[in-house]
Short mmCIF file of C-alpha atoms and ligand atoms in Angstrom, two decimals:
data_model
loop_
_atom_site.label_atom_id
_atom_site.label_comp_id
_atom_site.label_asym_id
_atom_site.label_seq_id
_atom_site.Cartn_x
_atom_site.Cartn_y
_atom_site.Cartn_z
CA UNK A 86 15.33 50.96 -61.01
CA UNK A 87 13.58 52.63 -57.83
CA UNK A 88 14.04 51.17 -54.35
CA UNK A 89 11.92 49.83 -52.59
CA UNK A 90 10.04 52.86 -50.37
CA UNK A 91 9.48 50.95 -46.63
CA UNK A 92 10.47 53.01 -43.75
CA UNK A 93 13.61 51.01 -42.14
CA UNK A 94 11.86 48.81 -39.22
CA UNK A 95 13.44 46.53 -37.25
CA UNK A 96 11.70 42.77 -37.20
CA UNK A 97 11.15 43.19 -33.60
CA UNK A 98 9.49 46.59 -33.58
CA UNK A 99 6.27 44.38 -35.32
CA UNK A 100 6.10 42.08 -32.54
CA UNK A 101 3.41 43.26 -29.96
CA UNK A 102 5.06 44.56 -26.31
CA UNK A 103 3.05 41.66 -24.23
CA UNK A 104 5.50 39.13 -26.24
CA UNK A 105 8.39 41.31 -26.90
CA UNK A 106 9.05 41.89 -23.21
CA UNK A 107 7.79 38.60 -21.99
CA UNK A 108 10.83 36.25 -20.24
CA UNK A 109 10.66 32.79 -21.72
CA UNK A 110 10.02 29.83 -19.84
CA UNK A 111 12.55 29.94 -16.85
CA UNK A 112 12.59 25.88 -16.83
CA UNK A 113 13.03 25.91 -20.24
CA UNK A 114 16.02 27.97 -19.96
CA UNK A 115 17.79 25.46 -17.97
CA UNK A 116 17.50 22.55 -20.61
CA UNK A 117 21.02 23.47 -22.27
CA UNK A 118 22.34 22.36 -18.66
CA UNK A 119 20.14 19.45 -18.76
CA UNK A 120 21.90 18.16 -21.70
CA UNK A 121 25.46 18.82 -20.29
CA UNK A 122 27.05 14.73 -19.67
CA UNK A 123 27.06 14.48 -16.00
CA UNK A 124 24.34 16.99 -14.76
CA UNK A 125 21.96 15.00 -12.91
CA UNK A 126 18.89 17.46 -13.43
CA UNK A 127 16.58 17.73 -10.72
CA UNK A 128 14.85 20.77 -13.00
CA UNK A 129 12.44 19.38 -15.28
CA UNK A 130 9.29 17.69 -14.46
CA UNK A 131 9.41 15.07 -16.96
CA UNK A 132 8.10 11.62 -17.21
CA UNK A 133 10.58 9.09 -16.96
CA UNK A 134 11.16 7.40 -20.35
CA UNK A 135 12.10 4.35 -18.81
CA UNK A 136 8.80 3.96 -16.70
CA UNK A 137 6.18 4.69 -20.01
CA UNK A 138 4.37 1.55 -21.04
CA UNK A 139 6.76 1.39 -24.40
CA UNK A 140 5.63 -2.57 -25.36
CA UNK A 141 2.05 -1.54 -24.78
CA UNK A 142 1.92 1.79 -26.96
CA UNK A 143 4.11 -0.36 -29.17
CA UNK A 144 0.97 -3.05 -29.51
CA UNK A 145 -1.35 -0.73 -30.47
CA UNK A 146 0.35 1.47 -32.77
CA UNK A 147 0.36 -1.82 -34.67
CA UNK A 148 -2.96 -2.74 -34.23
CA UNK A 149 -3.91 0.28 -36.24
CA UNK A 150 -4.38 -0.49 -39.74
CA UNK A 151 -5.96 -0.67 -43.16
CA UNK A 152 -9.30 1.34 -42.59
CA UNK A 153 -8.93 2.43 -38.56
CA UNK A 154 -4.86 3.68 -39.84
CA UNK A 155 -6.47 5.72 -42.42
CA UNK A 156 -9.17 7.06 -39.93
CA UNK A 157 -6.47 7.96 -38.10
CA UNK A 158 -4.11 9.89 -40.82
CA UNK A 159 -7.49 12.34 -41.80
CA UNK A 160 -8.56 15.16 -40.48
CA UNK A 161 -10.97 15.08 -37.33
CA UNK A 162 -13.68 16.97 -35.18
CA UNK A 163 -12.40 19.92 -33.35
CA UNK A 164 -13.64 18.67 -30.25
CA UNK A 165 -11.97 15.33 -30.46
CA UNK A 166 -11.79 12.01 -31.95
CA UNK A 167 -15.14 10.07 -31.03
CA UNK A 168 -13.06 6.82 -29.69
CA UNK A 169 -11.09 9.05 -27.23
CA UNK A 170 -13.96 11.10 -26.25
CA UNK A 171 -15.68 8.40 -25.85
CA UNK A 172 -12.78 6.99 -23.47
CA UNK A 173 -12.23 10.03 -21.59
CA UNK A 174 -15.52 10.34 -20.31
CA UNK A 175 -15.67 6.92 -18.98
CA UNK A 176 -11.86 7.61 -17.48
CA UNK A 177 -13.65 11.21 -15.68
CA UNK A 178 -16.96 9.13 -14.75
CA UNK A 179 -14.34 6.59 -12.57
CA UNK A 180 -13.03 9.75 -11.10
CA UNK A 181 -16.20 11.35 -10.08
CA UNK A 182 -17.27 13.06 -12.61
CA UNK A 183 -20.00 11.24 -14.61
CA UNK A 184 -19.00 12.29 -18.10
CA UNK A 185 -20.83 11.69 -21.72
CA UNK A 186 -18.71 11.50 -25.10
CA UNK A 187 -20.42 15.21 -25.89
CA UNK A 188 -19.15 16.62 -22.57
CA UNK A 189 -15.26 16.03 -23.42
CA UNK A 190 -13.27 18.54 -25.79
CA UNK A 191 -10.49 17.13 -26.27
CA UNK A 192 -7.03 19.24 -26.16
CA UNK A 193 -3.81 19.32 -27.46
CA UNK A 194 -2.11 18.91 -23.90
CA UNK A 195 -3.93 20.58 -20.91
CA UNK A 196 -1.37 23.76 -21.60
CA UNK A 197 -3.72 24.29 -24.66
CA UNK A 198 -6.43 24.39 -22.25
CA UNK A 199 -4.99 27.11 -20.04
CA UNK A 200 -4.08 29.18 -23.04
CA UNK A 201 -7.62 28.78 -24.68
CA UNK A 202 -9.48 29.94 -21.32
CA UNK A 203 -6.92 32.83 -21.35
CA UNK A 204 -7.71 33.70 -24.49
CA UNK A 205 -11.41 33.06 -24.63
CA UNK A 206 -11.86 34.51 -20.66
CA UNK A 207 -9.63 37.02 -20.02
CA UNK A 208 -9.85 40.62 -21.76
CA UNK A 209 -6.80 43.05 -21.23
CA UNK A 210 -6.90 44.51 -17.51
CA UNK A 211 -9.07 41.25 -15.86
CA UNK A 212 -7.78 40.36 -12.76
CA UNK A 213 -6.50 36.26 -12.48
CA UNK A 214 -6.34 34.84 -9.24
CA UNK A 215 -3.72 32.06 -8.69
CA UNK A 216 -1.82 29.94 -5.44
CA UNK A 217 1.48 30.99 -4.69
CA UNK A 218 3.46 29.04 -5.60
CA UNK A 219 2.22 28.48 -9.12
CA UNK A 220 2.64 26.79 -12.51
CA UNK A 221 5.02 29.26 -14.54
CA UNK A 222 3.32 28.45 -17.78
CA UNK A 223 0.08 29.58 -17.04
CA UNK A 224 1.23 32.53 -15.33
CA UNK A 225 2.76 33.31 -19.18
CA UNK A 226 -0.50 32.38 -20.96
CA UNK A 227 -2.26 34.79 -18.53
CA UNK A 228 0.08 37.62 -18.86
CA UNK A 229 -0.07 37.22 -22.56
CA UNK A 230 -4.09 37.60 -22.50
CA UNK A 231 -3.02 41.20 -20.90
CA UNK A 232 -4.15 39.76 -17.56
CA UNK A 233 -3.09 40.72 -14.10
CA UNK A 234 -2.18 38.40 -12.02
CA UNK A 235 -3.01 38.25 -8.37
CA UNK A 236 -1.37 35.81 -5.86
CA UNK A 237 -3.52 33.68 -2.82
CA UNK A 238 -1.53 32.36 -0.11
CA UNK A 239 -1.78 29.61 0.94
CA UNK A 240 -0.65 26.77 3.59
CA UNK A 241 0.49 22.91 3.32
CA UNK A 242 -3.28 22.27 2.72
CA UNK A 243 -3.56 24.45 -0.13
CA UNK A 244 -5.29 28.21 -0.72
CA UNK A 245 -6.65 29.45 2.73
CA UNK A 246 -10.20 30.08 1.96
CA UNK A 247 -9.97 33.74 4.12
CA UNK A 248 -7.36 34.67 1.79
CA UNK A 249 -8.93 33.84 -1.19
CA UNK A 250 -12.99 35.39 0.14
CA UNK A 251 -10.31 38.63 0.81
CA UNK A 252 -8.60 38.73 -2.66
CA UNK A 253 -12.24 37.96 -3.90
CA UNK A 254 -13.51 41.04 -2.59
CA UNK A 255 -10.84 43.27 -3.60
CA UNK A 256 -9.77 42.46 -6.96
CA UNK A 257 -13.38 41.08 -8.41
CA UNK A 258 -11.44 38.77 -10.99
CA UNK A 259 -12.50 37.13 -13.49
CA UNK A 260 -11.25 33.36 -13.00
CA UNK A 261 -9.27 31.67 -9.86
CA UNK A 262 -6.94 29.26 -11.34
CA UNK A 263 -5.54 26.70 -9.24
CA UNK A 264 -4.16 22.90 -9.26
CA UNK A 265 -5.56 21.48 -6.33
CA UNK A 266 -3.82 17.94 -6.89
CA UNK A 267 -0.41 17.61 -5.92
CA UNK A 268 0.61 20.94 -7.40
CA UNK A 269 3.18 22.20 -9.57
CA UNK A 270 5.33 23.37 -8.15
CA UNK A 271 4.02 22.89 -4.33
CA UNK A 272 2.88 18.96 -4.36
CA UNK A 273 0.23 20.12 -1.93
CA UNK A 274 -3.21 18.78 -1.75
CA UNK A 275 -6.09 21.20 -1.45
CA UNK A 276 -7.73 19.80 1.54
CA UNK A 277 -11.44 18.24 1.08
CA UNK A 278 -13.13 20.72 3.11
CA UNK A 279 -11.44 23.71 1.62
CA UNK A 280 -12.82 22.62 -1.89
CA UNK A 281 -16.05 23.37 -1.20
CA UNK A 282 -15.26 26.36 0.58
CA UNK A 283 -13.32 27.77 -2.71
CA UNK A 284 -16.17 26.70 -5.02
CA UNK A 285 -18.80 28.22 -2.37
CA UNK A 286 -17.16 31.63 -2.73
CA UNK A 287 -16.19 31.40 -6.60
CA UNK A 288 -20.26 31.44 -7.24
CA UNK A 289 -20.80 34.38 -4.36
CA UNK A 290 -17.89 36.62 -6.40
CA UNK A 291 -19.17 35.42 -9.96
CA UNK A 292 -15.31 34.07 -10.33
CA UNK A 293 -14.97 31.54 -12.96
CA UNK A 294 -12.38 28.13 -11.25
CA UNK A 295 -10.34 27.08 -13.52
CA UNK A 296 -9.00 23.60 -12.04
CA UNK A 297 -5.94 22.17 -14.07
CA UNK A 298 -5.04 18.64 -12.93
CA UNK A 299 -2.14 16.97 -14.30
CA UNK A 300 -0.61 14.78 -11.71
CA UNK A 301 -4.17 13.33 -9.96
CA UNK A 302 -3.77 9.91 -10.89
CA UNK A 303 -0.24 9.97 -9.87
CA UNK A 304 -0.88 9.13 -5.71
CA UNK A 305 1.35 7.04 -3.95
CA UNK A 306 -0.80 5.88 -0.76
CA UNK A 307 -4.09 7.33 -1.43
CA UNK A 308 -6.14 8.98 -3.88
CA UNK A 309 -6.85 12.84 -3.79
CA UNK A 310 -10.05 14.13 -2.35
CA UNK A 311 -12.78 14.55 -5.21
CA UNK A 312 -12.12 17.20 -8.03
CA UNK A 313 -14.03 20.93 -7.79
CA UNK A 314 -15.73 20.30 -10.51
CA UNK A 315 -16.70 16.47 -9.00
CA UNK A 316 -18.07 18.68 -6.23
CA UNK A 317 -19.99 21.02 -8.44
CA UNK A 318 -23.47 19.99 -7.71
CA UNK A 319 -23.09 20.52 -4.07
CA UNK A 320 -23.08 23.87 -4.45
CA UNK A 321 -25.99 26.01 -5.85
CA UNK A 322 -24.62 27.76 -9.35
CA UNK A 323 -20.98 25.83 -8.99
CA UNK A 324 -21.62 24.22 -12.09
CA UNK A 325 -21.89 27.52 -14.42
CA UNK A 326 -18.10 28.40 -12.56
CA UNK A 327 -16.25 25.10 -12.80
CA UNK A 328 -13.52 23.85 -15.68
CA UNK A 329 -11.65 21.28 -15.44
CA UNK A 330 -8.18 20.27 -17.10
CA UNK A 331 -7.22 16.37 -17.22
CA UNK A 332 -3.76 15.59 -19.45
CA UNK A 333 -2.23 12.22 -20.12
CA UNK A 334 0.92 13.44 -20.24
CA UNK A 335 1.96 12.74 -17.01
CA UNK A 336 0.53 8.86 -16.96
CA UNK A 337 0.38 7.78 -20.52
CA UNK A 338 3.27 10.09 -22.22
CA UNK A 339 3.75 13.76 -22.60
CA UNK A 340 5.02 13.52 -26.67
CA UNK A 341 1.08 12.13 -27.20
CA UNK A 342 0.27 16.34 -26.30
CA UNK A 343 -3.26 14.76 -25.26
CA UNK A 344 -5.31 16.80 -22.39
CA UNK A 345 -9.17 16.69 -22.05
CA UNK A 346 -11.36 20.11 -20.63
CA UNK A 347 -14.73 19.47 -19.11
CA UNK A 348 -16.93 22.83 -18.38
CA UNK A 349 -20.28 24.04 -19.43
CA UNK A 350 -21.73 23.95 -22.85
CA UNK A 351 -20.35 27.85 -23.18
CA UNK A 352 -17.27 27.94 -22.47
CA UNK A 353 -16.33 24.66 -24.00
CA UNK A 354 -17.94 26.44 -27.39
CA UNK A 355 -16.24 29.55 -27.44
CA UNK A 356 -12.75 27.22 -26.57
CA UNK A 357 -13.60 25.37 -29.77
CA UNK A 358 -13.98 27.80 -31.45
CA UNK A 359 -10.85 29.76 -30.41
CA UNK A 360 -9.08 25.84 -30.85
CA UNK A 361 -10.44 25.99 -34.78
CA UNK A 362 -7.97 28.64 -35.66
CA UNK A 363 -5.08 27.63 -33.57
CA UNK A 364 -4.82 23.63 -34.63
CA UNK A 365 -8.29 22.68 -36.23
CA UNK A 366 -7.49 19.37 -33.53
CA UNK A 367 -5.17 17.66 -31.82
CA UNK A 368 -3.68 14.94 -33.75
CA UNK A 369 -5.76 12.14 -34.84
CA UNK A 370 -3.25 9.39 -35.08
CA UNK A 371 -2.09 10.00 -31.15
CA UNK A 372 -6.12 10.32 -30.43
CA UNK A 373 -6.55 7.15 -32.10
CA UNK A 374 -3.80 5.60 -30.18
CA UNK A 375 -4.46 6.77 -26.86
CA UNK A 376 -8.08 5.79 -27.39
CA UNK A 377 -7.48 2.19 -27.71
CA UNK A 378 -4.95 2.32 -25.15
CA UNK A 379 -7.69 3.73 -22.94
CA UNK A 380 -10.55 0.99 -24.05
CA UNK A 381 -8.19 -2.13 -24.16
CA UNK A 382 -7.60 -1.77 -20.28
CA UNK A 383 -4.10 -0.82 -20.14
CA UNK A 384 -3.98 2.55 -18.96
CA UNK A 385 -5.88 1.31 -15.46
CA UNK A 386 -3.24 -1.80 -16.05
CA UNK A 387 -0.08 0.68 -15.69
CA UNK A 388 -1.11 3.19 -13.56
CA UNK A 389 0.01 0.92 -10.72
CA UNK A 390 3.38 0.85 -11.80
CA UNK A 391 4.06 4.14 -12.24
CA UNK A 392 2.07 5.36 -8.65
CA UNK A 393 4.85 2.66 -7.37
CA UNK A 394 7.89 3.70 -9.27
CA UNK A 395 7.19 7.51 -8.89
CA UNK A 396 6.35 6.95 -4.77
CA UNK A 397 10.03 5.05 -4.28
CA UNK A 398 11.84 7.95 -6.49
CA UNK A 399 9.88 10.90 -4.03
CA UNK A 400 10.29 8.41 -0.50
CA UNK A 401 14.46 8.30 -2.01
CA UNK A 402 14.70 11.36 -2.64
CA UNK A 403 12.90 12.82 0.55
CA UNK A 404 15.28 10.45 2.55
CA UNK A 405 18.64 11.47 0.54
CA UNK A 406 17.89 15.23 1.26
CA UNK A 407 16.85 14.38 4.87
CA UNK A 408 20.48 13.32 5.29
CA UNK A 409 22.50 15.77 3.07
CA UNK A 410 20.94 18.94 4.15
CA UNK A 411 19.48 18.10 7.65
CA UNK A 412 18.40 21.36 9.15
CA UNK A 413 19.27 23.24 5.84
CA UNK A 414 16.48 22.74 4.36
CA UNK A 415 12.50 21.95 5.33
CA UNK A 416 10.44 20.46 2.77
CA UNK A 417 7.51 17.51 3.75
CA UNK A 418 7.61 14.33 1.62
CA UNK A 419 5.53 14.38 -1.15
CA UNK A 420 2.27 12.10 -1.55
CA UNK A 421 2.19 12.02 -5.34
CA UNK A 422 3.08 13.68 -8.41
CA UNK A 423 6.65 14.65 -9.53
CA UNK A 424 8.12 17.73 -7.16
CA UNK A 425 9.82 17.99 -3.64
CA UNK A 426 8.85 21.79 -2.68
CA UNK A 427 11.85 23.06 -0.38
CA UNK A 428 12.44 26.06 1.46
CA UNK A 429 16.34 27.12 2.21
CA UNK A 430 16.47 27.76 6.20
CA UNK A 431 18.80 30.42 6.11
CA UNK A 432 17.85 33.78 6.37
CA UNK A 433 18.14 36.35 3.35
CA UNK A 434 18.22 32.88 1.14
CA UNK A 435 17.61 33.46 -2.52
CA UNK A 436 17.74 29.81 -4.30
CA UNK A 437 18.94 31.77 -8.12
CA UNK A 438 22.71 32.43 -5.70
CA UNK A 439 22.96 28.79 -4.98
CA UNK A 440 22.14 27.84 -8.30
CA UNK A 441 25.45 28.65 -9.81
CA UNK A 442 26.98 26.07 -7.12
CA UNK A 443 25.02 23.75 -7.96
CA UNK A 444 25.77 23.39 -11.30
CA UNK A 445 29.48 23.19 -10.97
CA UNK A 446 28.82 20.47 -8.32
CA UNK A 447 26.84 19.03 -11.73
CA UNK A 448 23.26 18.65 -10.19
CA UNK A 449 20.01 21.40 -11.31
CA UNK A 450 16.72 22.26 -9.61
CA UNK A 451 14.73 25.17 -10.32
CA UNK A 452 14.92 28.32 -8.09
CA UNK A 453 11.92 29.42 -6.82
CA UNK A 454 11.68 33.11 -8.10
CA UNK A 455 9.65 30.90 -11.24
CA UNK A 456 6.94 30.24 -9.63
CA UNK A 457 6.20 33.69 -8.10
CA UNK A 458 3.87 36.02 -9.94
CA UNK A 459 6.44 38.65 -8.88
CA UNK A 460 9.66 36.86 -9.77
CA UNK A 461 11.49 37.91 -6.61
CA UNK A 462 14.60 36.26 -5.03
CA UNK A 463 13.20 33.40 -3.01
CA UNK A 464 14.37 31.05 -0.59
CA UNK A 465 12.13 28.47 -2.08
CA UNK A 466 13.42 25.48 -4.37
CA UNK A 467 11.44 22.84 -6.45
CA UNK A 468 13.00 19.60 -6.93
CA UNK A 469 11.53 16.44 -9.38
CA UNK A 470 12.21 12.88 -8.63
CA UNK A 471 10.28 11.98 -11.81
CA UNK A 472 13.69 11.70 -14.27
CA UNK A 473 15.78 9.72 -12.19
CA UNK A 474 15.82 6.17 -10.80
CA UNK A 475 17.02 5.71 -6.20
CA UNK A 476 20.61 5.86 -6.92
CA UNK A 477 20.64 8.99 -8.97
CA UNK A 478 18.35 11.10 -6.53
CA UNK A 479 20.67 9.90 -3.65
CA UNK A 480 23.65 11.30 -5.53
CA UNK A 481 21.99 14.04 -6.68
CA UNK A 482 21.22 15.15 -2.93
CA UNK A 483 24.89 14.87 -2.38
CA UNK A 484 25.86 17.38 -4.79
CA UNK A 485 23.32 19.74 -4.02
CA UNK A 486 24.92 18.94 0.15
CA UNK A 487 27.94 19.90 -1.20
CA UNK A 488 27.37 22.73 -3.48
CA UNK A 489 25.18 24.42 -1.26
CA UNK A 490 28.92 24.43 1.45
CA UNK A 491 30.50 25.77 -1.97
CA UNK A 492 27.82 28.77 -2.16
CA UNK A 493 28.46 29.72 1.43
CA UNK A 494 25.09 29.23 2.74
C1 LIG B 148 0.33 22.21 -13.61
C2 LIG B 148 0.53 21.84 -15.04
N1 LIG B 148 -0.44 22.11 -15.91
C3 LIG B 148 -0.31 21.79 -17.21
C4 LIG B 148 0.84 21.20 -17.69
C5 LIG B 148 0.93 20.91 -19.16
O1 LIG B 148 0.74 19.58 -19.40
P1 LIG B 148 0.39 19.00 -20.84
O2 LIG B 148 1.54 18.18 -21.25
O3 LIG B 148 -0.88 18.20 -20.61
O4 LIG B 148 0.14 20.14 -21.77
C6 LIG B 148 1.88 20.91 -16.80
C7 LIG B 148 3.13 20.31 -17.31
O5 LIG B 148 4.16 20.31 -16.70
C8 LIG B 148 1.72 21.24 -15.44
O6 LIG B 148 2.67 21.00 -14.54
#
């Protein structure tokens, strides 16, 4: 018997460096405390269970049958499932963006839409501009494309437009990505004026925006300004430079994993084709679903409710931290989405130290470090109101009162 001749190699040795050495998700980290009894987690930014439209998801689930439930167990286009296509474009025409069936690929989630513009955009050594503060996860799918990321500052209005023309100049990347609609994790609104301003100088630097919104529909007193790409053809050549990223996560339900990408003809091709080899489609029977959801009226009928139930959780929670930290803490009340971006007043304040407190005192937010492209201790915060209902945000701003006297600050 002769043994087998393989040099001795450990498993990890054949994974390439970009994932070897890449941290996981930081917010994803914190989920075993999330599931501790008693933590009231302020860390994730997930829709509330309680506030999805079960009944109505419920009704049409069972309104699929015989030959439309078959249609929905096959196999489907790569681009998307003709119903929901069909349905997305009218949802982007009511937001401004005059959409056809053929213009909508549809996504698993809007994260695959980030990671297949990474991977179908971004050679190793590009430059990626993004806000500071950013989204964590697409900082990762960037990173893992072998680009490098370069942060804009910006203000409560969003990127400042001299920032971004310098950053522009310097680094000559290849995409700007950004999420101008109550951002994750900033809840800022890029201002009107600004938008043009950003897609003006995208076309002078030949810088591909890459505009990921998520939480758009979610306002509380009024509506964002128009997308980028809704503003596209007021700028000369802004429409060869503008993607955009729409998810129902958020407003319908995030287990669906249904986002939509709009963008020209090219880019939308080479994403389906990079999209054939990761999940041929996203799944018809949620397509299907969501779809007739979509056409039957009941998305427009709930989105009400949740702009409602969401804007008395942030308005609580703004109020509860108002009184448990007053002058601790500065933060302005958010006008939609899930997050309460706070800043820690003290000086030399790093978020990760209090952290530790906090948990004891049974109550979790995210440090701010996360959403830095260079990690750093930061005095920064991000808070959702999204999980809980008034009385648990109130408490939950006690603990983090107290917790934060336990870590000394
Ligand atoms: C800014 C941003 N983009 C994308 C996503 C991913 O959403 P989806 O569930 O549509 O993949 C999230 C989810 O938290 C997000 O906050």
């Amino acid at each position: 018997m002769t043994t087998p001749t393989h040099g001795a190699r450990d498993a990890a040795d054949f994974v390439r460096d970009v994932y070897r050495h890449a941290p996981g998700s930081p917010i994803r980290e914190l989920k075993r405390y999330t599931e501790l009894s008693g933590m009231i987690s302020l860390a994730g930014g997930y829709p509330a269970p309680e506030l999805m439209d079960v009944a109505g998801v419920q009704d049409v689930l069972g309104s699929l049958s015989g030959a439309s439930l078959a249609r929905a167990l096959a196999y489907d286009a790569t681009d998307g499932h003709m119903p929901l296509r069909e349905a997305l474009a009218a949802l982007s025409t009511d937001r401004g963006m005059p959409s056809e069936a053929a213009d909508v690929l549809v996504l698993t989630g809007s994260q695959q839409g980030i990671d297949l513009m990474a991977r179908t955009v971004l050679a190793p050594g590009d430059v990626v501009l993004v806000e500071a503060p950013t989204y964590p996860a697409a900082l990762s799918a960037f990173r893992l494309a072998g680009a490098t990321v370069v942060e804009v500052a910006g203000d409560d209005d969003g990127v400042l437009p001299e920032v971004l023309a310098e950053a522009l100049a310097t680094h000559a990347p290849k995409m700007l990505y950004l999420v101008p609609n109550f951002g994750n994790p900033s809840a800022r609104v890029l201002a009107a004026e600004r938008r043009r301003d950003v897609l003006a100088l995208a076309v002078r630097h030949g810088c591909l925006v890459l505009e990921d919104d998520p939480y758009g529909d979610l306002w509380f007193d009024a509506p964002p300004p128009l997308s980028l790409y809704a503003l596209r053809g007021e700028v000369a050549g802004a429409a060869d430079v503008c993607v955009y990223l729409g998810s129902l996560s958020k407003t319908l339900a995030p287990g669906l994993r249904l986002g939509w990408m709009l963008g020209p003809a090219a880019i939308r091709r080479a994403c389906v084709l990079a999209k054939q080899v990761d999940d041929l489609h996203a799944s018809t029977l949620t397509q299907a679903l969501a779809a007739r959801y979509l056409q039957e009226g009941r998305f427009a009928a709930h989105l009400p409710n949740l702009r409602a139930a969401y804007g008395a959780r942030g308005r609580a929670l703004s109020d509860a931290l108002g009184q448990a930290l007053e002058g601790r803490l500065t933060f302005a009340a958010p006008r939609g989405g899930m997050f309460l971006w706070a800043r820690l007043d003290a000086s030399d304040a790093d978020t990760s130290a209090w952290l530790q407190a906090a948990i004891r005192h049974q109550v979790l937010f995210v440090p701010g470090a996360a959403f830095f492209a260079d990690g750093k201790p930061s005095p920064w915060l991000r808070l959702s109101f999204a999980s809980w209902a008034e009385d648990g945000l109130r408490e939950g701003a006690q603990r983090l009162g107290a917790s934060l006297d336990d870590a000394g600050a």
